[in-house]
Amino acid sequence: MASEITYAEVKFKNESNSSSTYSESAAAPKGKPTPHLSKPGRPSLLFTSLMALFLLLTISFLVAFILYYQKYSQLLEEKKVIKDLTHKELNCKKDITFLSCPQNKVCSCCPKDWKPFSSHCYFITIDPASYSKSEEKCSSMGAHLMVIHSQEEQDFITKILDPKFAYYIGLLDPGRRQWRWVDQTPYNENAKFWHSGEPNGNDEQCVIINHRNSGWGWNDVRCNVEQKSVCQMKKIYL
Ligand code: MMA
Ligand code: CA
């Protein structure tokens, strides 16, 4: 009996709110009330709509998140594959900061023929080329022309360069004698190694490192001059 009373109340509400619900109720068999209509405290249309909207939003967010995550993982995987394809052989060793290698994961690696120093790997290209061709070559190997930010880095590289030759580094003057590193890191006034009297040419917008009687240093040169070069990339962590 109690359920019949509730049904009557619900039906009344429906009749006053929506004609479609009314016709549904009218079409329902008269003798026995349908179970779903007889439930007490049936949520209002507004509440149901809000819940549906909330559910829809949640689903949309979930789908967006999953899609974004998939894309991101795919990008990471592609990056790794590219590196693996470019560098067929890696030389890895335990980093002091990472105690076990390879059993307990992280190992720092440089491609074969690249020299490790700090967190980077360095490669000396011996075929002379213009600045842009040299940078392209580094780029094709997932690297860029070398950037020098400390006396230690300058000393490390000069120890393995041949003093008979000059090598492009990743320093450029895009105009008005403003020096810019190719990896966009700031040009540090406290870590520059120009030979005395350099830079000296407004038409010399690229930079080489070479040896003079005074020692190793930088010189600005014309960018179309063909020189050897030094490429640099971050170590690969496996
Ligand atoms: C000289 C000196 C440099 C200049 C080169 C250009 C050999 O060095 O003037 O500053 O960049 O010539 O070839
Ligand atoms: Ca010069």
Coordinates of C-alpha atoms and ligand atoms in Angstrom, one line a residue:
M1 CA 0.0 0.0 0.0
A2 CA 2.7 2.4 0.9
S3 CA 4.4 2.0 -2.5
E4 CA 1.2 2.8 -4.3
I5 CA 0.9 6.1 -2.5
T6 CA 4.5 7.0 -3.4
Y7 CA 3.7 6.0 -7.1
A8 CA 0.8 8.3 -7.1
E9 CA 2.9 11.2 -5.9
V10 CA 5.6 10.6 -8.4
K11 CA 3.2 10.3 -11.3
F12 CA 1.7 13.6 -10.3
K13 CA 5.1 15.4 -10.4
N14 CA 5.8 13.9 -13.8
E15 CA 2.5 15.0 -15.2
S16 CA 3.1 18.6 -14.2
N17 CA 6.8 18.6 -15.5
S18 CA 6.8 16.7 -18.8
S19 CA 4.3 15.6 -21.3
S20 CA 6.4 12.7 -22.6
T21 CA 6.7 11.2 -19.1
Y22 CA 3.0 11.7 -18.8
S23 CA 2.2 9.7 -21.9
E24 CA 4.7 7.0 -20.8
S25 CA 2.8 6.8 -17.5
A26 CA -0.4 6.7 -19.3
A27 CA 0.7 3.9 -21.5
A28 CA 1.9 1.8 -18.6
P29 CA -0.3 -1.1 -17.5
K30 CA -2.9 0.2 -15.1
G31 CA -3.2 -2.7 -12.6
K32 CA 0.4 -3.0 -11.3
P33 CA 2.8 0.0 -11.0
T34 CA 6.2 -0.6 -12.8
P35 CA 8.9 -1.2 -10.3
H36 CA 11.2 1.7 -11.3
L37 CA 8.5 4.2 -10.9
S38 CA 7.5 2.9 -7.5
K39 CA 10.9 3.6 -5.9
P40 CA 10.7 6.2 -3.1
G41 CA 12.7 9.5 -3.3
R42 CA 13.3 9.3 -7.1
P43 CA 15.9 12.0 -8.0
S44 CA 14.6 15.1 -9.7
L45 CA 15.2 15.8 -13.4
L46 CA 17.7 18.6 -12.5
F47 CA 19.7 16.3 -10.3
T48 CA 19.8 13.5 -12.9
S49 CA 20.8 16.0 -15.6
L50 CA 23.6 17.4 -13.4
M51 CA 24.8 13.9 -12.6
A52 CA 24.8 13.0 -16.3
L53 CA 26.7 16.2 -17.1
F54 CA 29.2 15.5 -14.4
L55 CA 29.6 11.9 -15.7
L56 CA 30.1 13.2 -19.2
L57 CA 32.7 15.7 -18.1
T58 CA 34.6 13.0 -16.1
I59 CA 34.6 10.7 -19.1
S60 CA 35.8 13.5 -21.4
F61 CA 38.6 14.3 -19.0
L62 CA 39.6 10.7 -18.7
V63 CA 39.6 10.2 -22.5
A64 CA 41.6 13.4 -23.0
F65 CA 44.1 12.3 -20.3
I66 CA 44.5 8.9 -21.8
L67 CA 45.0 10.3 -25.3
Y68 CA 47.5 12.8 -24.0
Y69 CA 49.4 10.2 -22.1
Q70 CA 49.5 7.9 -25.1
K71 CA 50.9 10.6 -27.3
Y72 CA 53.5 11.6 -24.7
S73 CA 54.7 8.0 -24.3
Q74 CA 54.8 7.6 -28.0
L75 CA 57.0 10.7 -28.3
L76 CA 59.4 9.4 -25.6
E77 CA 59.6 6.1 -27.4
E78 CA 60.2 7.7 -30.8
K79 CA 63.0 9.8 -29.2
K80 CA 64.7 6.7 -27.9
V81 CA 64.3 4.8 -31.2
I82 CA 65.9 7.8 -33.1
K83 CA 68.8 7.8 -30.7
D84 CA 69.2 4.0 -30.9
L85 CA 69.1 4.2 -34.7
T86 CA 71.6 7.0 -34.9
H87 CA 74.1 5.5 -32.5
K88 CA 74.3 1.8 -33.1
E89 CA 76.9 1.2 -30.3
L90 CA 77.0 2.8 -26.9
N91 CA 79.7 2.8 -24.3
C92 CA 78.2 2.9 -20.9
K93 CA 79.5 3.1 -17.4
K94 CA 78.4 3.4 -13.8
D95 CA 77.8 7.0 -12.8
I96 CA 79.0 7.8 -9.3
T97 CA 75.5 9.1 -8.5
F98 CA 73.9 5.8 -9.8
L99 CA 75.4 3.0 -7.9
S100 CA 74.4 0.0 -9.9
C101 CA 74.6 -0.5 -13.6
P102 CA 73.1 -2.3 -15.4
Q103 CA 71.3 -4.6 -12.9
N104 CA 69.7 -1.8 -11.0
K105 CA 68.9 0.4 -13.9
V106 CA 70.6 3.7 -14.5
C107 CA 73.8 3.8 -16.5
S108 CA 75.3 6.8 -18.3
C109 CA 76.3 6.2 -21.9
C110 CA 78.0 7.9 -24.8
P111 CA 77.9 6.6 -28.4
K112 CA 81.0 4.8 -29.6
D113 CA 83.7 7.2 -30.6
W114 CA 82.2 10.0 -28.5
K115 CA 84.1 11.3 -25.4
P116 CA 82.4 11.6 -22.1
F117 CA 82.8 14.6 -19.8
S118 CA 80.5 15.5 -16.9
S119 CA 76.9 15.0 -18.1
H120 CA 77.8 15.3 -21.9
C121 CA 79.4 13.4 -24.8
Y122 CA 81.6 15.1 -27.3
F123 CA 82.5 14.2 -30.9
I124 CA 85.2 15.7 -33.1
T125 CA 84.3 15.9 -36.8
I126 CA 87.3 15.9 -39.0
D127 CA 85.8 16.8 -42.4
P128 CA 86.0 20.6 -42.7
A129 CA 82.7 22.3 -43.4
S130 CA 81.0 25.7 -43.1
Y131 CA 79.4 26.7 -39.8
S132 CA 75.9 25.8 -40.9
K133 CA 77.0 22.4 -42.5
S134 CA 78.9 21.6 -39.3
E135 CA 75.8 22.4 -37.2
E136 CA 73.6 20.3 -39.5
K137 CA 76.0 17.4 -39.1
C138 CA 75.8 17.6 -35.3
S139 CA 72.1 17.9 -35.5
S140 CA 71.8 14.8 -37.7
M141 CA 73.4 12.9 -34.8
G142 CA 71.0 14.3 -32.2
A143 CA 73.7 16.8 -31.0
H144 CA 74.7 20.4 -31.5
L145 CA 77.9 22.3 -31.9
M146 CA 79.8 22.4 -28.6
V147 CA 78.9 24.9 -26.0
I148 CA 81.5 25.9 -23.4
H149 CA 80.5 27.1 -19.9
S150 CA 83.5 26.5 -17.7
Q151 CA 87.3 26.5 -17.6
E152 CA 87.1 22.7 -16.9
E153 CA 85.1 22.1 -20.1
Q154 CA 87.5 24.3 -22.2
D155 CA 90.5 22.3 -20.7
F156 CA 88.8 18.9 -21.3
I157 CA 88.2 19.6 -25.0
T158 CA 91.5 21.3 -25.7
K159 CA 93.4 18.3 -24.4
I160 CA 91.9 16.1 -27.1
L161 CA 92.0 18.6 -30.0
D162 CA 94.9 18.8 -32.5
P163 CA 96.7 22.2 -32.1
K164 CA 97.3 22.3 -35.9
F165 CA 93.6 22.8 -36.6
A166 CA 90.7 25.1 -35.8
Y167 CA 87.3 23.7 -34.7
Y168 CA 83.8 25.4 -34.9
I169 CA 82.0 25.7 -31.5
G170 CA 78.3 26.6 -31.1
L171 CA 78.8 30.4 -30.6
L172 CA 77.2 32.9 -33.0
D173 CA 76.7 36.6 -33.5
P174 CA 73.3 36.9 -35.1
G175 CA 74.0 40.7 -35.4
R176 CA 75.3 43.7 -33.5
R177 CA 78.1 41.7 -31.8
Q178 CA 75.6 39.8 -29.5
W179 CA 77.1 36.4 -28.7
R180 CA 74.6 33.5 -28.5
W181 CA 75.1 29.9 -27.8
V182 CA 73.5 27.5 -30.2
D183 CA 71.6 25.6 -27.4
Q184 CA 70.1 29.0 -26.1
T185 CA 72.0 28.8 -22.8
P186 CA 73.2 32.3 -21.6
Y187 CA 76.5 33.7 -22.8
N188 CA 78.5 33.9 -19.5
E189 CA 80.8 36.9 -19.3
N190 CA 82.8 35.0 -16.6
A191 CA 83.4 31.9 -18.8
K192 CA 84.7 33.2 -22.1
F193 CA 88.0 32.3 -23.7
W194 CA 88.8 34.7 -26.5
H195 CA 92.3 35.0 -27.7
S196 CA 93.7 38.4 -27.0
G197 CA 92.5 40.9 -29.6
E198 CA 89.4 38.8 -30.4
P199 CA 86.6 39.1 -31.4
N200 CA 87.8 41.5 -34.0
G201 CA 85.7 41.3 -37.2
N202 CA 82.2 42.6 -37.8
D203 CA 81.9 40.3 -40.7
E204 CA 83.1 37.4 -38.6
Q205 CA 79.9 36.0 -36.9
C206 CA 81.0 32.4 -36.1
V207 CA 83.6 31.2 -33.6
I208 CA 86.4 28.6 -33.7
I209 CA 88.6 27.3 -31.0
N210 CA 92.3 27.0 -32.0
H211 CA 95.8 27.1 -30.6
R212 CA 98.1 30.1 -30.8
N213 CA 101.5 30.8 -29.1
S214 CA 99.6 32.0 -26.1
G215 CA 97.6 28.8 -25.8
W216 CA 94.1 27.7 -26.7
G217 CA 91.4 30.3 -27.2
W218 CA 88.4 31.5 -29.4
N219 CA 88.5 33.5 -32.5
D220 CA 85.6 35.0 -34.5
V221 CA 85.7 33.9 -38.2
R222 CA 83.5 34.2 -41.3
C223 CA 80.8 31.5 -41.2
N224 CA 81.5 30.2 -44.7
V225 CA 85.1 29.2 -43.9
E226 CA 85.4 25.4 -43.8
Q227 CA 86.7 24.1 -40.5
K228 CA 86.6 21.0 -38.4
S229 CA 84.1 21.1 -35.5
V230 CA 83.1 19.6 -32.1
C231 CA 79.6 18.3 -31.5
Q232 CA 78.1 17.8 -28.1
M233 CA 75.1 16.0 -26.7
K234 CA 73.6 15.0 -23.3
K235 CA 74.7 11.6 -22.0
I236 CA 72.2 8.9 -22.7
Y237 CA 70.8 7.3 -19.4
L238 CA 69.7 3.7 -19.6
Ligands
MMA1 C1 93.6 36.4 -38.4 C2 93.1 37.3 -37.3 C3 91.7 36.8 -36.9 C4 90.8 36.6 -38.1 C5 91.5 35.7 -39.1 C6 90.6 35.6 -40.3 C7 94.7 34.3 -38.6 O1 94.0 35.2 -37.8 O2 92.9 38.6 -37.8 O3 91.1 37.6 -36.0 O4 89.6 36.0 -37.6 O5 92.8 36.3 -39.5 O6 91.2 34.7 -41.2
CA2 CA 88.7 37.2 -35.6

